[in-house]
């Protein structure tokens, strides 16, 4: 299962909210929000309404997945 950690701060709220829509599970662990997915996880930057500077700094950590795309359009994480 893909595990994507995002620091739980107001700057990343739109990223987290959009990720929660496409993830299978979303929960808070300490100061981070954990987005979990059994399948490929795709977060659309424009759907999230996140500026590029915030977008590129939103990912805190990643487990059990590999980044297949991380550009101005989307973050795509595939299972390992």
Coordinates of N, CA, C and O in Angstrom, one line a residue:
X1 N 0.9 -1.2 0.0 CA 0.0 0.0 0.0 C 0.9 1.2 0.0 O 1.8 1.4 0.8
X2 N 0.6 2.1 -0.9 CA 1.4 3.4 -1.0 C 1.1 4.2 0.3 O -0.1 4.3 0.7
X3 N 2.1 4.8 0.9 CA 2.0 5.7 2.0 C 2.7 7.0 1.7 O 3.9 7.1 1.5
X4 N 1.9 8.1 1.6 CA 2.4 9.4 1.2 C 2.2 10.3 2.5 O 1.0 10.5 2.9
X5 N 3.2 10.9 3.0 CA 3.2 11.7 4.2 C 3.3 13.2 3.7 O 4.2 13.5 3.0
X6 N 2.4 14.0 4.3 CA 2.4 15.4 4.0 C 2.3 16.2 5.3 O 1.5 15.8 6.2
X7 N 3.2 17.1 5.5 CA 3.2 17.9 6.8 C 1.8 18.6 6.9 O 1.3 19.2 6.0
X8 N 1.2 18.5 8.1 CA -0.1 19.0 8.3 C 0.0 20.5 8.8 O -0.1 20.8 9.9
X9 N 0.2 21.3 7.8 CA 0.2 22.8 8.0 C -0.7 23.5 7.0 O -1.1 22.9 6.0
X10 N -1.2 24.6 7.3 CA -2.2 25.3 6.4 C -1.7 25.4 5.0 O -2.6 25.4 4.1
X11 N -0.5 25.6 4.8 CA 0.0 25.8 3.4 C -0.2 24.6 2.5 O -0.4 24.7 1.3
X12 N -0.3 23.4 3.1 CA -0.5 22.2 2.4 C -1.9 21.7 2.4 O -2.2 20.6 1.9
X13 N -2.8 22.4 3.0 CA -4.2 21.9 3.2 C -4.9 21.6 1.9 O -5.5 20.6 1.7
X14 N -4.7 22.4 0.8 CA -5.4 22.1 -0.4 C -4.8 20.8 -1.1 O -5.5 20.0 -1.6
X15 N -3.5 20.6 -0.9 CA -2.9 19.4 -1.4 C -3.4 18.2 -0.7 O -3.8 17.2 -1.3
X16 N -3.5 18.3 0.6 CA -4.0 17.2 1.5 C -5.5 16.9 1.1 O -5.9 15.8 0.9
X17 N -6.3 18.0 1.0 CA -7.7 17.8 0.6 C -7.9 17.1 -0.7 O -8.7 16.2 -0.8
X18 N -7.1 17.5 -1.7 CA -7.2 16.8 -3.0 C -6.7 15.4 -2.9 O -7.3 14.5 -3.5
X19 N -5.6 15.2 -2.2 CA -5.1 13.8 -2.0 C -6.1 12.9 -1.3 O -6.3 11.8 -1.6
X20 N -6.8 13.5 -0.3 CA -7.8 12.7 0.4 C -8.9 12.2 -0.5 O -9.5 11.2 -0.3
X21 N -9.2 13.0 -1.5 CA -10.3 12.6 -2.4 C -9.9 11.4 -3.3 O -10.8 10.6 -3.6
X22 N -8.7 11.2 -3.6 CA -8.2 10.2 -4.5 C -7.6 9.0 -3.7 O -7.4 7.9 -4.3
X23 N -7.2 9.2 -2.4 CA -6.6 8.1 -1.7 C -7.7 7.2 -1.1 O -8.8 7.6 -0.9
X24 N -7.3 6.0 -0.8 CA -8.2 5.0 -0.1 C -8.4 5.3 1.3 O -9.4 5.1 1.9
X25 N -7.3 5.9 2.0 CA -7.4 6.2 3.4 C -6.6 7.5 3.6 O -5.7 7.8 2.9
X26 N -7.1 8.2 4.6 CA -6.4 9.5 5.0 C -6.5 9.6 6.5 O -7.6 9.5 7.1
X27 N -5.4 9.8 7.2 CA -5.4 10.0 8.6 C -4.2 10.8 9.1 O -3.2 10.9 8.4
X28 N -4.4 11.3 10.3 CA -3.3 12.2 10.8 C -2.5 11.3 11.8 O -3.0 10.6 12.6
X29 N -1.1 11.5 11.6 CA -0.2 10.8 12.5 C 0.8 11.9 12.9 O 1.6 12.4 12.1
X30 N 0.7 12.3 14.2 CA 1.5 13.3 14.7 C 1.3 14.6 13.9 O 0.2 15.1 13.8
X31 N 2.4 15.2 13.4 CA 2.3 16.4 12.6 C 2.1 16.2 11.1 O 2.2 17.1 10.3
X32 N 1.8 14.9 10.7 CA 1.7 14.6 9.3 C 0.3 14.0 9.0 O -0.3 13.5 9.9
X33 N -0.1 14.2 7.8 CA -1.3 13.5 7.2 C -0.7 12.4 6.4 O 0.1 12.6 5.5
X34 N -1.3 11.2 6.6 CA -0.9 10.0 5.8 C -2.0 9.7 4.8 O -3.1 9.5 5.2
X35 N -1.6 9.7 3.5 CA -2.5 9.4 2.4 C -2.1 8.0 2.0 O -1.0 7.8 1.6
X36 N -3.0 7.0 2.0 CA -2.7 5.6 1.6 C -3.6 5.2 0.4 O -4.7 5.6 0.3
X37 N -2.9 4.4 -0.4 CA -3.7 4.0 -1.6 C -3.2 2.6 -2.0 O -2.0 2.3 -1.9
X38 N -4.1 1.7 -2.3 CA -3.7 0.3 -2.7 C -3.3 0.3 -4.2 O -2.7 -0.6 -4.7
X39 N -3.7 1.4 -4.9 CA -3.4 1.4 -6.4 C -2.7 2.7 -6.7 O -2.3 3.5 -5.7
X40 N -2.4 3.0 -7.9 CA -1.7 4.2 -8.3 C -2.5 5.4 -7.7 O -3.7 5.5 -7.8
X41 N -1.7 6.4 -7.2 CA -2.2 7.6 -6.6 C -1.9 8.8 -7.5 O -0.7 9.0 -7.8
X42 N -2.9 9.5 -7.9 CA -2.7 10.6 -8.8 C -3.3 11.8 -8.2 O -4.5 11.8 -7.9
X43 N -2.5 12.9 -7.9 CA -3.1 14.1 -7.4 C -2.8 15.2 -8.4 O -1.7 15.4 -8.8
X44 N -3.9 15.8 -8.9 CA -3.8 16.8 -9.9 C -3.6 18.2 -9.3 O -4.3 18.6 -8.4
X45 N -2.5 18.9 -9.7 CA -2.2 20.2 -9.1 C -3.2 21.2 -9.3 O -3.6 22.0 -8.4
X46 N -3.7 21.3 -10.5 CA -4.8 22.3 -10.8 C -6.1 22.0 -10.1 O -6.8 23.0 -9.7
X47 N -6.4 20.8 -10.0 CA -7.6 20.4 -9.2 C -7.5 20.9 -7.7 O -8.4 21.3 -7.1
X48 N -6.2 20.7 -7.2 CA -6.0 21.1 -5.8 C -5.9 22.7 -5.7 O -6.1 23.2 -4.6
X49 N -5.6 23.3 -6.8 CA -5.4 24.8 -6.7 C -4.2 25.2 -6.0 O -4.2 26.3 -5.3
X50 N -3.1 24.5 -6.1 CA -1.9 24.7 -5.4 C -0.9 25.4 -6.3 O -0.7 24.9 -7.5
X51 N -0.3 26.4 -5.8 CA 0.8 27.1 -6.6 C 2.0 26.2 -6.6 O 2.2 25.3 -5.8
X52 N 2.8 26.4 -7.7 CA 4.0 25.5 -7.9 C 5.0 25.4 -6.7 O 5.5 24.4 -6.4
X53 N 5.2 26.6 -6.1 CA 6.2 26.6 -5.0 C 5.7 25.7 -3.8 O 6.5 24.9 -3.2
X54 N 4.4 25.7 -3.5 CA 3.9 24.8 -2.5 C 3.8 23.4 -3.0 O 4.1 22.5 -2.3
X55 N 3.4 23.2 -4.2 CA 3.3 21.9 -4.8 C 4.6 21.1 -4.7 O 4.5 19.9 -4.3
X56 N 5.7 21.7 -5.1 CA 6.9 20.9 -5.1 C 7.5 20.7 -3.7 O 8.5 19.9 -3.6
X57 N 7.0 21.3 -2.7 CA 7.5 21.1 -1.3 C 6.5 20.3 -0.5 O 6.8 20.1 0.7
X58 N 5.4 19.8 -1.0 CA 4.4 19.2 -0.2 C 4.7 17.8 0.3 O 4.2 17.4 1.3
X59 N 5.5 17.0 -0.5 CA 5.7 15.6 -0.2 C 6.7 15.6 0.9 O 7.9 16.0 0.8
X60 N 6.3 15.0 2.1 CA 7.2 14.8 3.2 C 8.0 13.5 3.2 O 9.2 13.5 3.4
X61 N 7.3 12.5 2.8 CA 7.9 11.2 2.7 C 7.0 10.2 1.9 O 5.8 10.5 1.8
X62 N 7.6 9.2 1.5 CA 6.9 8.2 0.6 C 7.4 6.8 1.0 O 8.6 6.6 1.1
X63 N 6.4 5.9 1.2 CA 6.8 4.5 1.4 C 6.0 3.6 0.5 O 4.8 3.9 0.2
X64 N 6.6 2.5 0.1 CA 5.9 1.5 -0.7 C 5.4 2.0 -2.0 O 4.3 1.5 -2.6
X65 N 6.0 3.0 -2.6 CA 5.6 3.5 -3.9 C 6.8 4.2 -4.5 O 7.8 4.5 -3.9
X66 N 6.7 4.4 -5.8 CA 7.7 5.2 -6.5 C 7.0 6.3 -7.4 O 5.9 6.1 -7.9
X67 N 7.7 7.4 -7.4 CA 7.2 8.6 -8.1 C 7.4 8.3 -9.6 O 8.5 8.2 -10.1
X68 N 6.3 8.3 -10.4 CA 6.3 8.1 -11.8 C 6.2 9.5 -12.5 O 6.6 9.6 -13.7
X69 N 5.6 10.4 -11.8 CA 5.4 11.8 -12.4 C 5.3 12.8 -11.3 O 4.6 12.5 -10.3
X70 N 6.1 13.8 -11.4 CA 5.9 14.9 -10.4 C 6.4 16.2 -11.1 O 7.5 16.5 -11.2
X71 N 5.4 16.8 -11.8 CA 5.7 18.0 -12.5 C 4.6 19.0 -12.3 O 3.8 18.8 -11.3
X72 N 4.5 20.0 -13.1 CA 3.5 21.1 -12.8 C 2.1 20.7 -12.9 O 1.2 21.4 -12.5
X73 N 1.9 19.5 -13.5 CA 0.5 19.1 -13.7 C 0.0 18.1 -12.7 O -1.2 18.2 -12.2
X74 N 0.8 17.2 -12.3 CA 0.3 16.1 -11.4 C 1.5 15.4 -10.6 O 2.6 15.4 -11.0
X75 N 1.1 14.8 -9.5 CA 1.9 13.9 -8.8 C 1.3 12.5 -9.0 O 0.1 12.3 -8.7
X76 N 2.1 11.6 -9.6 CA 1.6 10.2 -9.8 C 2.6 9.3 -9.1 O 3.8 9.2 -9.4
X77 N 2.0 8.5 -8.2 CA 2.8 7.5 -7.4 C 2.3 6.1 -7.7 O 1.1 5.9 -7.6
X78 N 3.2 5.2 -8.1 CA 2.8 3.9 -8.4 C 3.3 2.9 -7.4 O 4.3 3.2 -6.8
X79 N 2.5 1.9 -7.1 CA 3.0 0.9 -6.1 C 4.3 0.2 -6.5 O 4.6 0.1 -7.7
X80 N 5.1 -0.1 -5.6 CA 6.4 -0.8 -5.9 C 6.2 -2.3 -6.1 O 5.3 -2.9 -5.5

